[in-house]
């Protein structure tokens, strides 16, 4: 069964990719969706087995790399963690496959698109099912590649191509850290197998290593290097710049890859390596800081963006920040819980946004929307559910996971935990404001689109709405239903078993009552507040903009990260490259090397030629001088 | 040993070349010569596969050794193979038929001579990878220059003479020193037999100078920074097939030489000069990657990327770790396949549109979808994506380097980021985007023979990326043996000092 889960998407991808033209668009779409659908159903069965029977397994498919003491296998590891990831990946992927049938109905390259989606699913599954760091790395780069293909899917668009390359290269910066982490693990432990590495961790706790001149504890260094990888994939602060640009890809891609699955790989990695991270206080603190910075930063940027997809992208970035600092305060299961609920409501929001974009004939600017509640009733209700779940409105799924994160951060009991909790609360408020801004500007108020008349706006077809309904059910109930299993006091430890390590059980205390009520009250109060700000009295917002122009620009330009990186890395690389090529290779090496030598020889031979002038007196003169020099030397000796 | 299988491998292509030389072809009908050449090279490929099949992978000794007296006992013609050489032999016999199939309309003059040059070249290359005598090695090593020099000089582009001479000047300069060193070795030890030299060992006091002499030759051929500038010029001017041979096989002679001779004969000097090799390798990786980023000519870009990839190879060899050396050998095989494939891919569009300038292309995916797919696979192989051969080589090399020096491994890893940048940017500018150049619209997708040659390269790149065991198996025992000998010498030397 595990083999089927893993390989069915690959089979679909190959058939659709290579024989798509033979079997036709419709058949490719049905085939890939069915295969991933089956894979999703099987994933639920595996998860059920893990829950009820404590099932776990480690299947070896084949040998991969075998060099000296390095042995790497292709493997499928089943435990609570990978079972949860299987369900998230396959479930969202299956729905996105179905949705794409409708969304891509006008696109000429349907089979290629389905092939990429299925290939991505396969790569993501190899990532989460690995029992060692190198297969993880395979999946890691594999999903990066599929993301590259899908972002650049509309290959004629210059911006899409640029975004695709940017995503791949920025991710490679993260992979650089991950690879170094893997090298270090192999160097220290002599193996790259998770279980073997984790078993040895307690033996090396106090050992240090000299890393580019700094003495650092091995555990800390391993954790920090892996963290760089995780930051790249999960678009955390400093390595986040690719994610908003990645919105150039078709919207189903954003829902699948850049919301529900691939970007959570970083969180998955940290949770998978909890047996290492538990021993590194330093790394956990760094994760917490990065997580809360990302959460806050992305939320501020989301406040002022006008592209509907970019708002949701920054929102994803921000929610990933929550997951990071949840892991950073040691609440790995809570991070996984948020990952799980987030997959539902964020996929819902993205696919809903896709439906809106589809209805508005590829318009993405929320300033050119509005006043279409009656035209798009289903989409509106579904987006509303997604927004409520995202903002943590009481009793929807985001409420349970996000509040749990803030609670556990508070209960961590150290300064950084409390700080993270408060940043979490502020960010929750910002989240609520920007999310409602999106809803109000998109659906309420006046119809602001000048290119299309309001009559031409139409609801999306059933094949697009149906997956949204399923996701909406998840967005409402997933939190309530799975709360006990993921973060309940006793059940959770039993469920996660060996897949997550807690040095000490998480605190079972309760924060003060006022603290518990703070977040829900704030996010609820934000609804009328945003309503007033963005619909009733837009002058206030405009006034604020004008008064604080520099701050506003700072936010619109996303804290100037792209400009800074261009200035610091991209342009200098190009300049240095050109300099080395033209000046060093051309003017120095060649000039003093081959060209120089040959011209010296040439000059010498020209002089030698001149020497043989044919005039007797010249020869006689030279002979005379030579003779006298020789004579002088002889006499002097 | 009854049947001289290695000598047959070496001589068969030359016999084919002679046959082509002496068959008269009615004017303009060179097609038959091409079939003869193809037949011969395929037979040689099958022979080498048979050799691989009967080869004992667990033995550390040289196998199929042939030893014949030559030059009145002064020098012996001695050949033999171990697990490392056999892979390079197969690479050679595999690439040669692909080259012969790819000889086509771009070679308009003297097709017969061209085929002869390729076959003679094959003889020399196989000779290099199985000689067990320094003089025999030297002869094959240097003789390989001549056909290449002719291929660039006769069938090259506009600046072919400049490039051919630059190529010749550089490589000759290094090899003269190697010849002197070989003569010196004979004076010191009284033999040039590699196996005997392994046993005898060379006194520590001579090693540094001898190592440097061999190094100067290998560094040029690798090519290492700063003696790399001949490579981009040679590639740009060489015809497609010439570039393929140059990148896929010729560059591998030096890497092979480092393992067989520098490590094997001069272990103490190798240890002394490790830092020098690290520094030059790192410069090669970073420097040429940055230069590759700015190239406007497709072939130059790939040529510079070759220098970077070979930088990884030299780095890996001198880590003196099992992973590093196995990774280097794997990287060489991988680069042999990937760079050959990339040059053929450039040849495909060059033949149709007669320019290699990147900005003259764009949007090819709309008109040549099949081409776009195979080119993508090769691009991914070049940037070392897991699942292609490129990944395994690079990853093992970096793993080995990390054990020896963390900083070196870090800097080299930066090259991996740059690799992704320049390869993807190349691919984007050539294949993606709108078709701006209307002339491109008349271009046709891959022809049958191109599909054959390119897919013949796609298959091993992916297959060995997912399942490298057959190759790793073959080199494991020999690499282990090389390392054991090396470490034995180093420890002995340290002991004698105390």
Short mmCIF file of N, CA, C and O in Angstrom, two decimals, chain A residues 104-190:
data_model
loop_
_atom_site.label_atom_id
_atom_site.label_comp_id
_atom_site.label_asym_id
_atom_site.label_seq_id
_atom_site.Cartn_x
_atom_site.Cartn_y
_atom_site.Cartn_z
N UNK A 104 -7.82 25.44 -15.58
CA UNK A 104 -6.95 25.50 -16.75
C UNK A 104 -7.71 25.19 -18.03
O UNK A 104 -7.10 24.84 -19.05
N UNK A 105 -9.04 25.32 -18.00
CA UNK A 105 -9.82 24.88 -19.15
C UNK A 105 -9.48 25.66 -20.42
O UNK A 105 -9.70 25.17 -21.52
N UNK A 106 -8.94 26.88 -20.28
CA UNK A 106 -8.61 27.64 -21.49
C UNK A 106 -7.15 27.53 -21.87
O UNK A 106 -6.69 28.19 -22.79
N UNK A 107 -6.39 26.74 -21.12
CA UNK A 107 -4.95 26.69 -21.37
C UNK A 107 -4.62 25.60 -22.38
O UNK A 107 -5.17 24.50 -22.32
N UNK A 108 -3.71 25.87 -23.30
CA UNK A 108 -3.39 24.84 -24.31
C UNK A 108 -2.50 23.71 -23.79
O UNK A 108 -2.35 22.70 -24.46
N UNK A 109 -1.89 23.87 -22.63
CA UNK A 109 -0.93 22.85 -22.18
C UNK A 109 -1.44 22.10 -20.96
O UNK A 109 -0.79 22.06 -19.93
N UNK A 110 -2.63 21.54 -21.09
CA UNK A 110 -3.24 20.91 -19.90
C UNK A 110 -2.47 19.69 -19.45
O UNK A 110 -2.25 19.49 -18.26
N UNK A 111 -2.04 18.85 -20.40
CA UNK A 111 -1.39 17.59 -19.99
C UNK A 111 -0.08 17.88 -19.28
O UNK A 111 0.26 17.24 -18.31
N UNK A 112 0.65 18.86 -19.79
CA UNK A 112 1.93 19.20 -19.17
C UNK A 112 1.70 19.67 -17.73
O UNK A 112 2.41 19.29 -16.81
N UNK A 113 0.65 20.49 -17.57
CA UNK A 113 0.36 21.01 -16.24
C UNK A 113 0.04 19.88 -15.26
O UNK A 113 0.57 19.83 -14.15
N UNK A 114 -0.80 18.95 -15.70
CA UNK A 114 -1.16 17.85 -14.81
C UNK A 114 0.06 17.00 -14.50
O UNK A 114 0.24 16.53 -13.38
N UNK A 115 0.92 16.81 -15.51
CA UNK A 115 2.13 16.01 -15.29
C UNK A 115 3.01 16.65 -14.21
O UNK A 115 3.51 15.97 -13.31
N UNK A 116 3.17 17.97 -14.29
CA UNK A 116 3.98 18.67 -13.28
C UNK A 116 3.37 18.53 -11.90
O UNK A 116 4.06 18.29 -10.92
N UNK A 117 2.04 18.72 -11.82
CA UNK A 117 1.39 18.63 -10.51
C UNK A 117 1.62 17.27 -9.89
O UNK A 117 1.97 17.15 -8.71
N UNK A 118 1.46 16.21 -10.70
CA UNK A 118 1.65 14.86 -10.17
C UNK A 118 3.10 14.61 -9.82
O UNK A 118 3.41 13.97 -8.81
N UNK A 119 3.99 15.13 -10.66
CA UNK A 119 5.42 14.94 -10.37
C UNK A 119 5.77 15.63 -9.06
O UNK A 119 6.51 15.09 -8.24
N UNK A 120 5.22 16.81 -8.87
CA UNK A 120 5.47 17.51 -7.61
C UNK A 120 5.00 16.67 -6.44
O UNK A 120 5.68 16.54 -5.43
N UNK A 121 3.80 16.10 -6.58
CA UNK A 121 3.26 15.30 -5.49
C UNK A 121 4.21 14.15 -5.15
O UNK A 121 4.49 13.88 -3.98
N UNK A 122 4.72 13.52 -6.20
CA UNK A 122 5.67 12.42 -5.99
C UNK A 122 6.91 12.91 -5.24
O UNK A 122 7.35 12.29 -4.26
N UNK A 123 7.48 14.03 -5.70
CA UNK A 123 8.70 14.54 -5.07
C UNK A 123 8.45 14.88 -3.60
O UNK A 123 9.26 14.58 -2.73
N UNK A 124 7.30 15.47 -3.35
CA UNK A 124 6.97 15.84 -1.96
C UNK A 124 6.83 14.59 -1.10
O UNK A 124 7.24 14.56 0.06
N UNK A 125 6.26 13.54 -1.68
CA UNK A 125 6.10 12.30 -0.92
C UNK A 125 7.45 11.65 -0.62
O UNK A 125 7.66 11.12 0.47
N UNK A 126 8.38 11.71 -1.59
CA UNK A 126 9.70 11.14 -1.30
C UNK A 126 10.39 11.94 -0.20
O UNK A 126 11.13 11.39 0.59
N UNK A 127 10.11 13.23 -0.18
CA UNK A 127 10.71 14.08 0.86
C UNK A 127 10.22 13.64 2.25
O UNK A 127 11.01 13.40 3.15
N UNK A 128 8.91 13.49 2.38
CA UNK A 128 8.40 13.21 3.73
C UNK A 128 8.55 11.74 4.11
O UNK A 128 8.56 11.41 5.28
N UNK A 129 8.71 10.86 3.13
CA UNK A 129 8.77 9.43 3.48
C UNK A 129 10.19 8.95 3.68
O UNK A 129 10.41 7.77 3.92
N UNK A 130 11.17 9.84 3.56
CA UNK A 130 12.56 9.40 3.63
C UNK A 130 12.93 8.91 5.03
O UNK A 130 12.39 9.39 6.02
N UNK A 131 13.87 7.97 5.08
CA UNK A 131 14.40 7.59 6.39
C UNK A 131 15.83 8.08 6.57
O UNK A 131 16.53 7.70 7.48
N UNK A 132 16.27 8.93 5.64
CA UNK A 132 17.64 9.45 5.75
C UNK A 132 17.71 10.85 5.16
O UNK A 132 16.79 11.31 4.48
N UNK A 133 18.82 11.52 5.42
CA UNK A 133 18.92 12.93 5.04
C UNK A 133 19.12 13.13 3.54
O UNK A 133 18.83 14.20 3.02
N UNK A 134 19.66 12.10 2.86
CA UNK A 134 19.97 12.35 1.45
C UNK A 134 18.74 12.16 0.57
O UNK A 134 18.53 12.91 -0.38
N UNK A 135 17.90 11.19 0.90
CA UNK A 135 16.64 11.11 0.15
C UNK A 135 15.79 12.34 0.45
O UNK A 135 15.10 12.85 -0.42
N UNK A 136 15.87 12.80 1.69
CA UNK A 136 15.20 14.07 2.02
C UNK A 136 15.69 15.16 1.09
O UNK A 136 14.90 15.92 0.52
N UNK A 137 16.99 15.19 0.89
CA UNK A 137 17.57 16.22 0.02
C UNK A 137 17.09 16.04 -1.41
O UNK A 137 16.84 17.02 -2.12
N UNK A 138 16.97 14.79 -1.84
CA UNK A 138 16.43 14.52 -3.17
C UNK A 138 15.03 15.12 -3.31
O UNK A 138 14.74 15.85 -4.26
N UNK A 139 14.17 14.80 -2.34
CA UNK A 139 12.82 15.34 -2.40
C UNK A 139 12.83 16.85 -2.31
O UNK A 139 12.08 17.55 -3.00
N UNK A 140 13.71 17.34 -1.49
CA UNK A 140 13.85 18.78 -1.22
C UNK A 140 14.13 19.52 -2.53
O UNK A 140 13.50 20.52 -2.85
N UNK A 141 15.13 19.04 -3.29
CA UNK A 141 15.45 19.70 -4.55
C UNK A 141 14.41 19.34 -5.61
O UNK A 141 14.15 20.13 -6.51
N UNK A 142 13.85 18.14 -5.49
CA UNK A 142 12.82 17.72 -6.45
C UNK A 142 11.61 18.64 -6.39
O UNK A 142 11.12 19.10 -7.44
N UNK A 143 11.13 18.94 -5.19
CA UNK A 143 9.98 19.84 -5.11
C UNK A 143 10.38 21.23 -5.59
O UNK A 143 9.58 21.93 -6.21
N UNK A 144 11.64 21.59 -5.32
CA UNK A 144 12.11 22.89 -5.80
C UNK A 144 12.06 22.95 -7.32
O UNK A 144 11.66 23.97 -7.90
N UNK A 145 12.46 21.86 -7.95
CA UNK A 145 12.44 21.81 -9.41
C UNK A 145 11.01 21.92 -9.95
O UNK A 145 10.75 22.69 -10.87
N UNK A 146 10.09 21.15 -9.35
CA UNK A 146 8.70 21.19 -9.82
C UNK A 146 8.13 22.58 -9.61
O UNK A 146 7.36 23.09 -10.43
N UNK A 147 8.52 23.18 -8.48
CA UNK A 147 8.07 24.54 -8.22
C UNK A 147 8.59 25.48 -9.31
O UNK A 147 7.86 26.33 -9.81
N UNK A 148 9.86 25.25 -9.69
CA UNK A 148 10.45 26.04 -10.79
C UNK A 148 9.64 25.88 -12.07
O UNK A 148 9.31 26.85 -12.75
N UNK A 149 9.31 24.63 -12.40
CA UNK A 149 8.53 24.37 -13.62
C UNK A 149 7.17 25.06 -13.56
O UNK A 149 6.68 25.62 -14.54
N UNK A 150 6.54 24.97 -12.40
CA UNK A 150 5.16 25.44 -12.31
C UNK A 150 5.07 26.96 -12.19
O UNK A 150 4.14 27.56 -12.70
N UNK A 151 6.06 27.56 -11.52
CA UNK A 151 6.05 29.02 -11.46
C UNK A 151 6.26 29.57 -12.87
O UNK A 151 5.61 30.51 -13.29
N UNK A 152 7.18 28.91 -13.60
CA UNK A 152 7.45 29.36 -14.96
C UNK A 152 6.55 28.69 -15.98
O UNK A 152 6.92 28.60 -17.15
N UNK A 153 5.39 28.20 -15.53
CA UNK A 153 4.55 27.42 -16.44
C UNK A 153 4.16 28.22 -17.68
O UNK A 153 4.16 27.71 -18.78
N UNK A 154 3.81 29.48 -17.45
CA UNK A 154 3.52 30.33 -18.61
C UNK A 154 4.83 30.89 -19.11
O UNK A 154 5.22 32.01 -18.79
N UNK A 155 5.52 30.06 -19.90
CA UNK A 155 6.92 30.32 -20.21
C UNK A 155 7.12 31.53 -21.11
O UNK A 155 8.23 31.97 -21.32
N UNK A 156 6.03 32.06 -21.67
CA UNK A 156 6.21 33.23 -22.52
C UNK A 156 6.31 34.51 -21.71
O UNK A 156 6.75 35.54 -22.21
N UNK A 157 5.86 34.43 -20.44
CA UNK A 157 5.90 35.63 -19.60
C UNK A 157 7.30 35.81 -19.03
O UNK A 157 7.79 34.95 -18.30
N UNK A 158 7.90 36.94 -19.34
CA UNK A 158 9.24 37.22 -18.82
C UNK A 158 9.26 37.18 -17.29
O UNK A 158 10.14 36.58 -16.68
N UNK A 159 8.23 37.80 -16.68
CA UNK A 159 8.22 37.87 -15.21
C UNK A 159 8.10 36.49 -14.60
O UNK A 159 8.70 36.21 -13.56
N UNK A 160 7.35 35.61 -15.25
CA UNK A 160 7.20 34.26 -14.71
C UNK A 160 8.52 33.52 -14.75
O UNK A 160 8.90 32.84 -13.79
N UNK A 161 9.26 33.67 -15.84
CA UNK A 161 10.56 33.01 -15.95
C UNK A 161 11.52 33.52 -14.90
O UNK A 161 12.25 32.75 -14.27
N UNK A 162 11.51 34.84 -14.71
CA UNK A 162 12.42 35.41 -13.71
C UNK A 162 12.07 34.91 -12.33
O UNK A 162 12.94 34.55 -11.54
N UNK A 163 10.77 34.88 -12.03
CA UNK A 163 10.34 34.43 -10.71
C UNK A 163 10.73 32.98 -10.49
O UNK A 163 11.15 32.60 -9.39
N UNK A 164 10.64 32.17 -11.56
CA UNK A 164 10.97 30.75 -11.43
C UNK A 164 12.44 30.58 -11.09
O UNK A 164 12.80 29.82 -10.18
N UNK A 165 13.29 31.32 -11.80
CA UNK A 165 14.72 31.20 -11.53
C UNK A 165 15.04 31.71 -10.13
O UNK A 165 15.80 31.10 -9.39
N UNK A 166 14.40 32.81 -9.78
CA UNK A 166 14.65 33.38 -8.45
C UNK A 166 14.28 32.36 -7.37
O UNK A 166 15.04 32.14 -6.42
N UNK A 167 13.14 31.71 -7.55
CA UNK A 167 12.71 30.73 -6.56
C UNK A 167 13.74 29.62 -6.44
O UNK A 167 14.13 29.23 -5.34
N UNK A 168 14.22 29.15 -7.58
CA UNK A 168 15.16 28.03 -7.54
C UNK A 168 16.48 28.45 -6.91
O UNK A 168 17.03 27.74 -6.07
N UNK A 169 16.96 29.61 -7.30
CA UNK A 169 18.29 30.02 -6.82
C UNK A 169 18.25 30.38 -5.33
O UNK A 169 19.13 29.98 -4.57
N UNK A 170 17.21 31.10 -4.91
CA UNK A 170 17.11 31.44 -3.49
C UNK A 170 16.98 30.16 -2.67
O UNK A 170 17.58 30.01 -1.60
N UNK A 171 16.21 29.21 -3.20
CA UNK A 171 16.10 27.93 -2.51
C UNK A 171 17.43 27.22 -2.43
O UNK A 171 17.72 26.52 -1.47
N UNK A 172 18.24 27.41 -3.48
CA UNK A 172 19.56 26.77 -3.45
C UNK A 172 20.43 27.37 -2.35
O UNK A 172 21.29 26.68 -1.81
N UNK A 173 20.21 28.64 -2.04
CA UNK A 173 20.95 29.22 -0.92
C UNK A 173 20.59 28.47 0.36
O UNK A 173 21.46 28.12 1.16
N UNK A 174 19.30 28.19 0.51
CA UNK A 174 18.88 27.40 1.66
C UNK A 174 19.45 25.99 1.60
O UNK A 174 19.96 25.47 2.58
N UNK A 175 19.41 25.41 0.41
CA UNK A 175 19.91 24.04 0.25
C UNK A 175 21.40 23.96 0.57
O UNK A 175 21.88 22.92 1.03
N UNK A 176 22.10 25.05 0.32
CA UNK A 176 23.51 25.14 0.66
C UNK A 176 23.70 24.86 2.15
O UNK A 176 24.54 24.04 2.54
N UNK A 177 22.87 25.50 2.96
CA UNK A 177 22.93 25.24 4.40
C UNK A 177 22.56 23.80 4.72
O UNK A 177 23.24 23.13 5.50
N UNK A 178 21.50 23.35 4.10
CA UNK A 178 21.05 21.98 4.36
C UNK A 178 22.14 20.98 3.99
O UNK A 178 22.44 20.06 4.76
N UNK A 179 22.75 21.18 2.82
CA UNK A 179 23.79 20.25 2.38
C UNK A 179 24.96 20.25 3.36
O UNK A 179 25.44 19.19 3.77
N UNK A 180 25.37 21.44 3.80
CA UNK A 180 26.46 21.49 4.77
C UNK A 180 26.07 20.77 6.05
O UNK A 180 26.87 20.06 6.66
N UNK A 181 24.81 20.93 6.44
CA UNK A 181 24.32 20.22 7.63
C UNK A 181 24.44 18.72 7.45
O UNK A 181 24.89 18.00 8.35
N UNK A 182 24.07 18.24 6.26
CA UNK A 182 24.15 16.80 5.99
C UNK A 182 25.61 16.34 6.00
O UNK A 182 25.94 15.29 6.56
N UNK A 183 26.50 17.16 5.40
CA UNK A 183 27.92 16.79 5.42
C UNK A 183 28.42 16.67 6.87
O UNK A 183 29.13 15.74 7.22
N UNK A 184 28.03 17.65 7.67
CA UNK A 184 28.48 17.65 9.06
C UNK A 184 27.94 16.42 9.78
O UNK A 184 28.66 15.76 10.54
N UNK A 185 26.69 16.09 9.53
CA UNK A 185 26.10 14.92 10.18
C UNK A 185 26.88 13.66 9.79
O UNK A 185 27.22 12.84 10.63
N UNK A 186 27.20 13.55 8.50
CA UNK A 186 27.94 12.36 8.07
C UNK A 186 29.33 12.34 8.68
O UNK A 186 29.83 11.31 9.10
N UNK A 187 29.93 13.51 8.75
CA UNK A 187 31.28 13.62 9.28
C UNK A 187 31.31 13.22 10.76
O UNK A 187 32.19 12.48 11.20
N UNK A 188 30.31 13.67 11.51
CA UNK A 188 30.32 13.42 12.94
C UNK A 188 29.81 12.03 13.28
O UNK A 188 30.38 11.32 14.09
N UNK A 189 28.73 11.61 12.62
CA UNK A 189 28.08 10.37 13.02
C UNK A 189 28.40 9.19 12.10
O UNK A 189 28.09 8.06 12.42
N UNK A 190 28.98 9.47 10.95
CA UNK A 190 29.32 8.39 10.02
C UNK A 190 28.12 7.75 9.37
O UNK A 190 28.21 6.67 8.79
#
